[in-house]
Amino acid sequence: DTGVSQNPRHKITKRGQNVTFRCDPISEHNRLYWYRQTLGQGPEFLTYFQNEAQLEKSRLLSDRFSAERPKGSFSTLEIQRTEQGDSAMYLCASRKTGDYTEAFFGQGTRLTVV
Amino acid sequence: GQQVMQIPQYQHVQEGEDFTTYCNSSTTLSNIQWYKQRPGGHPVFLIQLVKSGEVKKQKRLTFQFGEAKKNSSLHITATQTTDVGTYFCAASLNTGTASKLTFGTGTRLQVTL
């Protein structure tokens, strides 16, 4: 399967714990995006990378969120000291460089904070 | 800030009726993309519009880009139950160094027999 892969698919964690999600993009895609989606809402932009460089991070994102893309391949999204409001679907997407390329999404990681 | 808004938020139609969703931006867009997300699934790319006034068709779906490149629409003729899902427009919004892909609020379509 050469699509975008996300792990884990589901994560249940206790409030206050740290969690880390992984995204493996399509291999030749330079750009990688992280989105958060809650029920009935559209994907909310979190951050994105061009190769290994993190080009933008949403101002809505607290300092508890951090993302990395070492070597410009896979990416990780870490949430520290999780809160119940962090419960959502976290989507990763990748695309080739340029504004005229389509984005391919992974299946997402559903986070539930109890 | 730059946003992409969609209306309506939700529409419920009977099979065979037509459906239209509208996407609006406060700024001129270089292009607009449309995605469909089935219940429980992830967004899947449908089409991209680039030129002012561009119209593209995919079977029963017609996509249009406004003359001013600030709005777009998706029209489905004679809906079927397989059209159920949420339709999102998405635009590459220039933030200085590069462009981020921003999604609209989405229109959820429900089709009943």
JSON list of N, CA and C in Angstrom, two decimals, chain A residues 31 33 35 37 40-43 45 48 55-56 91 95 98-103 105-107, chain B residues 9 30-31 33 35 37 42-43 45 48 50 88 92 95 97-105:
[
{"chain": "A", "resi": 31, "resn": "ARG", "atom": "N", "xyz": [5.33, 17.82, 0.90]},
{"chain": "A", "resi": 31, "resn": "ARG", "atom": "CA", "xyz": [4.54, 18.54, 1.90]},
{"chain": "A", "resi": 31, "resn": "ARG", "atom": "C", "xyz": [3.72, 17.57, 2.74]},
{"chain": "A", "resi": 33, "resn": "TYR", "atom": "N", "xyz": [0.89, 17.60, 6.07]},
{"chain": "A", "resi": 33, "resn": "TYR", "atom": "CA", "xyz": [-0.01, 18.44, 6.86]},
{"chain": "A", "resi": 33, "resn": "TYR", "atom": "C", "xyz": [-0.61, 17.63, 8.00]},
{"chain": "A", "resi": 35, "resn": "TYR", "atom": "N", "xyz": [-4.00, 17.88, 10.52]},
{"chain": "A", "resi": 35, "resn": "TYR", "atom": "CA", "xyz": [-5.28, 18.52, 10.77]},
{"chain": "A", "resi": 35, "resn": "TYR", "atom": "C", "xyz": [-5.95, 17.85, 11.96]},
{"chain": "A", "resi": 37, "resn": "GLN", "atom": "N", "xyz": [-9.92, 17.14, 13.38]},
{"chain": "A", "resi": 37, "resn": "GLN", "atom": "CA", "xyz": [-11.32, 17.20, 12.98]},
{"chain": "A", "resi": 37, "resn": "GLN", "atom": "C", "xyz": [-12.21, 16.68, 14.09]},
{"chain": "A", "resi": 40, "resn": "GLY", "atom": "N", "xyz": [-18.72, 16.81, 12.82]},
{"chain": "A", "resi": 40, "resn": "GLY", "atom": "CA", "xyz": [-19.50, 17.83, 12.14]},
{"chain": "A", "resi": 40, "resn": "GLY", "atom": "C", "xyz": [-18.71, 19.04, 11.69]},
{"chain": "A", "resi": 41, "resn": "GLN", "atom": "N", "xyz": [-17.41, 18.98, 11.86]},
{"chain": "A", "resi": 41, "resn": "GLN", "atom": "CA", "xyz": [-16.58, 20.12, 11.46]},
{"chain": "A", "resi": 41, "resn": "GLN", "atom": "C", "xyz": [-15.62, 19.73, 10.34]},
{"chain": "A", "resi": 42, "resn": "GLY", "atom": "N", "xyz": [-15.08, 20.74, 9.67]},
{"chain": "A", "resi": 42, "resn": "GLY", "atom": "CA", "xyz": [-14.10, 20.48, 8.65]},
{"chain": "A", "resi": 42, "resn": "GLY", "atom": "C", "xyz": [-12.73, 20.28, 9.25]},
{"chain": "A", "resi": 43, "resn": "PRO", "atom": "N", "xyz": [-11.79, 19.74, 8.50]},
{"chain": "A", "resi": 43, "resn": "PRO", "atom": "CA", "xyz": [-10.42, 19.59, 9.00]},
{"chain": "A", "resi": 43, "resn": "PRO", "atom": "C", "xyz": [-9.85, 20.95, 9.38]},
{"chain": "A", "resi": 45, "resn": "PHE", "atom": "N", "xyz": [-6.70, 23.16, 10.35]},
{"chain": "A", "resi": 45, "resn": "PHE", "atom": "CA", "xyz": [-5.26, 23.14, 10.13]},
{"chain": "A", "resi": 45, "resn": "PHE", "atom": "C", "xyz": [-4.50, 23.24, 11.45]},
{"chain": "A", "resi": 48, "resn": "TYR", "atom": "N", "xyz": [2.15, 22.37, 9.07]},
{"chain": "A", "resi": 48, "resn": "TYR", "atom": "CA", "xyz": [2.59, 21.64, 7.90]},
{"chain": "A", "resi": 48, "resn": "TYR", "atom": "C", "xyz": [4.09, 21.80, 7.67]},
{"chain": "A", "resi": 55, "resn": "LEU", "atom": "N", "xyz": [6.81, 24.87, 8.30]},
{"chain": "A", "resi": 55, "resn": "LEU", "atom": "CA", "xyz": [6.61, 26.19, 7.73]},
{"chain": "A", "resi": 55, "resn": "LEU", "atom": "C", "xyz": [5.57, 27.02, 8.48]},
{"chain": "A", "resi": 56, "resn": "GLU", "atom": "N", "xyz": [4.62, 26.38, 9.08]},
{"chain": "A", "resi": 56, "resn": "GLU", "atom": "CA", "xyz": [3.61, 27.14, 9.80]},
{"chain": "A", "resi": 56, "resn": "GLU", "atom": "C", "xyz": [2.94, 26.27, 10.84]},
{"chain": "A", "resi": 91, "resn": "LEU", "atom": "N", "xyz": [-5.85, 14.00, 11.55]},
{"chain": "A", "resi": 91, "resn": "LEU", "atom": "CA", "xyz": [-5.63, 13.58, 10.17]},
{"chain": "A", "resi": 91, "resn": "LEU", "atom": "C", "xyz": [-4.28, 14.08, 9.66]},
{"chain": "A", "resi": 95, "resn": "ARG", "atom": "N", "xyz": [1.20, 15.85, 0.05]},
{"chain": "A", "resi": 95, "resn": "ARG", "atom": "CA", "xyz": [1.03, 16.23, -1.34]},
{"chain": "A", "resi": 95, "resn": "ARG", "atom": "C", "xyz": [2.39, 16.62, -1.89]},
{"chain": "A", "resi": 98, "resn": "GLY", "atom": "N", "xyz": [3.83, 22.43, -4.42]},
{"chain": "A", "resi": 98, "resn": "GLY", "atom": "CA", "xyz": [3.05, 23.23, -5.35]},
{"chain": "A", "resi": 98, "resn": "GLY", "atom": "C", "xyz": [1.61, 23.35, -4.89]},
{"chain": "A", "resi": 99, "resn": "ASP", "atom": "N", "xyz": [0.95, 24.42, -5.33]},
{"chain": "A", "resi": 99, "resn": "ASP", "atom": "CA", "xyz": [-0.43, 24.66, -4.91]},
{"chain": "A", "resi": 99, "resn": "ASP", "atom": "C", "xyz": [-1.43, 23.92, -5.77]},
{"chain": "A", "resi": 100, "resn": "TYR", "atom": "N", "xyz": [-0.98, 23.28, -6.84]},
{"chain": "A", "resi": 100, "resn": "TYR", "atom": "CA", "xyz": [-1.91, 22.67, -7.77]},
{"chain": "A", "resi": 100, "resn": "TYR", "atom": "C", "xyz": [-1.88, 21.14, -7.69]},
{"chain": "A", "resi": 101, "resn": "THR", "atom": "N", "xyz": [-1.50, 20.66, -6.54]},
{"chain": "A", "resi": 101, "resn": "THR", "atom": "CA", "xyz": [-1.44, 19.22, -6.34]},
{"chain": "A", "resi": 101, "resn": "THR", "atom": "C", "xyz": [-2.49, 18.80, -5.33]},
{"chain": "A", "resi": 102, "resn": "GLU", "atom": "N", "xyz": [-3.02, 17.60, -5.52]},
{"chain": "A", "resi": 102, "resn": "GLU", "atom": "CA", "xyz": [-4.05, 17.13, -4.60]},
{"chain": "A", "resi": 102, "resn": "GLU", "atom": "C", "xyz": [-3.42, 16.58, -3.33]},
{"chain": "A", "resi": 103, "resn": "ALA", "atom": "N", "xyz": [-4.18, 16.66, -2.26]},
{"chain": "A", "resi": 103, "resn": "ALA", "atom": "CA", "xyz": [-3.73, 16.12, -0.99]},
{"chain": "A", "resi": 103, "resn": "ALA", "atom": "C", "xyz": [-4.31, 14.73, -0.79]},
{"chain": "A", "resi": 105, "resn": "PHE", "atom": "N", "xyz": [-5.05, 11.90, 2.08]},
{"chain": "A", "resi": 105, "resn": "PHE", "atom": "CA", "xyz": [-5.20, 11.78, 3.52]},
{"chain": "A", "resi": 105, "resn": "PHE", "atom": "C", "xyz": [-4.99, 10.35, 4.00]},
{"chain": "A", "resi": 106, "resn": "GLY", "atom": "N", "xyz": [-4.51, 10.26, 5.24]},
{"chain": "A", "resi": 106, "resn": "GLY", "atom": "CA", "xyz": [-4.47, 8.97, 5.92]},
{"chain": "A", "resi": 106, "resn": "GLY", "atom": "C", "xyz": [-5.82, 8.71, 6.56]},
{"chain": "A", "resi": 107, "resn": "GLN", "atom": "N", "xyz": [-5.95, 7.54, 7.18]},
{"chain": "A", "resi": 107, "resn": "GLN", "atom": "CA", "xyz": [-7.21, 7.15, 7.80]},
{"chain": "A", "resi": 107, "resn": "GLN", "atom": "C", "xyz": [-7.47, 7.89, 9.10]},
{"chain": "B", "resi": 9, "resn": "GLN", "atom": "N", "xyz": [-24.69, 24.29, 5.78]},
{"chain": "B", "resi": 9, "resn": "GLN", "atom": "CA", "xyz": [-23.93, 23.38, 6.64]},
{"chain": "B", "resi": 9, "resn": "GLN", "atom": "C", "xyz": [-24.42, 21.96, 6.46]},
{"chain": "B", "resi": 30, "resn": "SER", "atom": "N", "xyz": [-5.89, 31.24, -5.87]},
{"chain": "B", "resi": 30, "resn": "SER", "atom": "CA", "xyz": [-5.17, 30.77, -7.05]},
{"chain": "B", "resi": 30, "resn": "SER", "atom": "C", "xyz": [-5.87, 29.55, -7.64]},
{"chain": "B", "resi": 31, "resn": "ASN", "atom": "N", "xyz": [-6.46, 28.76, -6.78]},
{"chain": "B", "resi": 31, "resn": "ASN", "atom": "CA", "xyz": [-7.18, 27.57, -7.22]},
{"chain": "B", "resi": 31, "resn": "ASN", "atom": "C", "xyz": [-8.10, 27.11, -6.11]},
{"chain": "B", "resi": 33, "resn": "GLN", "atom": "N", "xyz": [-9.98, 23.39, -4.58]},
{"chain": "B", "resi": 33, "resn": "GLN", "atom": "CA", "xyz": [-10.13, 21.94, -4.69]},
{"chain": "B", "resi": 33, "resn": "GLN", "atom": "C", "xyz": [-11.39, 21.51, -3.93]},
{"chain": "B", "resi": 35, "resn": "TYR", "atom": "N", "xyz": [-13.25, 18.11, -2.03]},
{"chain": "B", "resi": 35, "resn": "TYR", "atom": "CA", "xyz": [-13.04, 16.79, -1.44]},
{"chain": "B", "resi": 35, "resn": "TYR", "atom": "C", "xyz": [-14.37, 16.25, -0.93]},
{"chain": "B", "resi": 37, "resn": "GLN", "atom": "N", "xyz": [-15.93, 13.43, 1.92]},
{"chain": "B", "resi": 37, "resn": "GLN", "atom": "CA", "xyz": [-15.64, 12.57, 3.06]},
{"chain": "B", "resi": 37, "resn": "GLN", "atom": "C", "xyz": [-16.89, 11.75, 3.38]},
{"chain": "B", "resi": 42, "resn": "HIS", "atom": "N", "xyz": [-12.12, 9.32, 5.44]},
{"chain": "B", "resi": 42, "resn": "HIS", "atom": "CA", "xyz": [-11.26, 10.49, 5.39]},
{"chain": "B", "resi": 42, "resn": "HIS", "atom": "C", "xyz": [-11.53, 11.24, 4.08]},
{"chain": "B", "resi": 43, "resn": "PRO", "atom": "N", "xyz": [-11.16, 12.53, 4.02]},
{"chain": "B", "resi": 43, "resn": "PRO", "atom": "CA", "xyz": [-11.41, 13.30, 2.79]},
{"chain": "B", "resi": 43, "resn": "PRO", "atom": "C", "xyz": [-10.68, 12.70, 1.59]},
{"chain": "B", "resi": 45, "resn": "PHE", "atom": "N", "xyz": [-9.93, 13.45, -2.57]},
{"chain": "B", "resi": 45, "resn": "PHE", "atom": "CA", "xyz": [-9.91, 14.50, -3.60]},
{"chain": "B", "resi": 45, "resn": "PHE", "atom": "C", "xyz": [-10.89, 14.18, -4.71]},
{"chain": "B", "resi": 48, "resn": "GLN", "atom": "N", "xyz": [-10.02, 19.78, -9.07]},
{"chain": "B", "resi": 48, "resn": "GLN", "atom": "CA", "xyz": [-9.39, 21.08, -8.85]},
{"chain": "B", "resi": 48, "resn": "GLN", "atom": "C", "xyz": [-9.81, 22.04, -9.95]},
{"chain": "B", "resi": 50, "resn": "VAL", "atom": "N", "xyz": [-8.88, 25.94, -11.54]},
{"chain": "B", "resi": 50, "resn": "VAL", "atom": "CA", "xyz": [-7.78, 26.90, -11.56]},
{"chain": "B", "resi": 50, "resn": "VAL", "atom": "C", "xyz": [-8.14, 28.22, -12.25]},
{"chain": "B", "resi": 88, "resn": "PHE", "atom": "N", "xyz": [-16.25, 19.15, 1.03]},
{"chain": "B", "resi": 88, "resn": "PHE", "atom": "CA", "xyz": [-15.40, 20.26, 1.47]},
{"chain": "B", "resi": 88, "resn": "PHE", "atom": "C", "xyz": [-14.74, 20.91, 0.26]},
{"chain": "B", "resi": 92, "resn": "SER", "atom": "N", "xyz": [-5.50, 26.84, -1.30]},
{"chain": "B", "resi": 92, "resn": "SER", "atom": "CA", "xyz": [-4.13, 27.10, -0.87]},
{"chain": "B", "resi": 92, "resn": "SER", "atom": "C", "xyz": [-4.01, 28.58, -0.56]},
{"chain": "B", "resi": 95, "resn": "THR", "atom": "N", "xyz": [0.68, 32.25, 2.86]},
{"chain": "B", "resi": 95, "resn": "THR", "atom": "CA", "xyz": [1.00, 32.78, 4.19]},
{"chain": "B", "resi": 95, "resn": "THR", "atom": "C", "xyz": [2.39, 33.37, 4.24]},
{"chain": "B", "resi": 97, "resn": "THR", "atom": "N", "xyz": [5.72, 32.50, 3.11]},
{"chain": "B", "resi": 97, "resn": "THR", "atom": "CA", "xyz": [6.80, 31.67, 2.57]},
{"chain": "B", "resi": 97, "resn": "THR", "atom": "C", "xyz": [6.26, 30.56, 1.68]},
{"chain": "B", "resi": 98, "resn": "ALA", "atom": "N", "xyz": [5.07, 30.12, 1.97]},
{"chain": "B", "resi": 98, "resn": "ALA", "atom": "CA", "xyz": [4.50, 29.03, 1.17]},
{"chain": "B", "resi": 98, "resn": "ALA", "atom": "C", "xyz": [3.00, 29.04, 1.41]},
{"chain": "B", "resi": 99, "resn": "SER", "atom": "N", "xyz": [2.33, 28.10, 0.85]},
{"chain": "B", "resi": 99, "resn": "SER", "atom": "CA", "xyz": [0.88, 28.07, 0.96]},
{"chain": "B", "resi": 99, "resn": "SER", "atom": "C", "xyz": [0.42, 26.89, 1.78]},
{"chain": "B", "resi": 100, "resn": "LYS", "atom": "N", "xyz": [-0.54, 27.15, 2.65]},
{"chain": "B", "resi": 100, "resn": "LYS", "atom": "CA", "xyz": [-1.12, 26.05, 3.40]},
{"chain": "B", "resi": 100, "resn": "LYS", "atom": "C", "xyz": [-2.48, 25.73, 2.82]},
{"chain": "B", "resi": 101, "resn": "LEU", "atom": "N", "xyz": [-2.89, 24.50, 2.92]},
{"chain": "B", "resi": 101, "resn": "LEU", "atom": "CA", "xyz": [-4.17, 24.04, 2.38]},
{"chain": "B", "resi": 101, "resn": "LEU", "atom": "C", "xyz": [-5.22, 24.20, 3.47]},
{"chain": "B", "resi": 102, "resn": "THR", "atom": "N", "xyz": [-6.16, 25.09, 3.22]},
{"chain": "B", "resi": 102, "resn": "THR", "atom": "CA", "xyz": [-7.21, 25.39, 4.21]},
{"chain": "B", "resi": 102, "resn": "THR", "atom": "C", "xyz": [-8.54, 24.86, 3.72]},
{"chain": "B", "resi": 103, "resn": "PHE", "atom": "N", "xyz": [-9.23, 24.14, 4.60]},
{"chain": "B", "resi": 103, "resn": "PHE", "atom": "CA", "xyz": [-10.50, 23.54, 4.25]},
{"chain": "B", "resi": 103, "resn": "PHE", "atom": "C", "xyz": [-11.67, 24.41, 4.69]},
{"chain": "B", "resi": 104, "resn": "GLY", "atom": "N", "xyz": [-12.72, 24.35, 3.90]},
{"chain": "B", "resi": 104, "resn": "GLY", "atom": "CA", "xyz": [-13.96, 25.00, 4.27]},
{"chain": "B", "resi": 104, "resn": "GLY", "atom": "C", "xyz": [-14.65, 24.25, 5.38]},
{"chain": "B", "resi": 105, "resn": "THR", "atom": "N", "xyz": [-15.77, 24.80, 5.80]},
{"chain": "B", "resi": 105, "resn": "THR", "atom": "CA", "xyz": [-16.51, 24.24, 6.93]},
{"chain": "B", "resi": 105, "resn": "THR", "atom": "C", "xyz": [-17.30, 22.98, 6.54]}
]
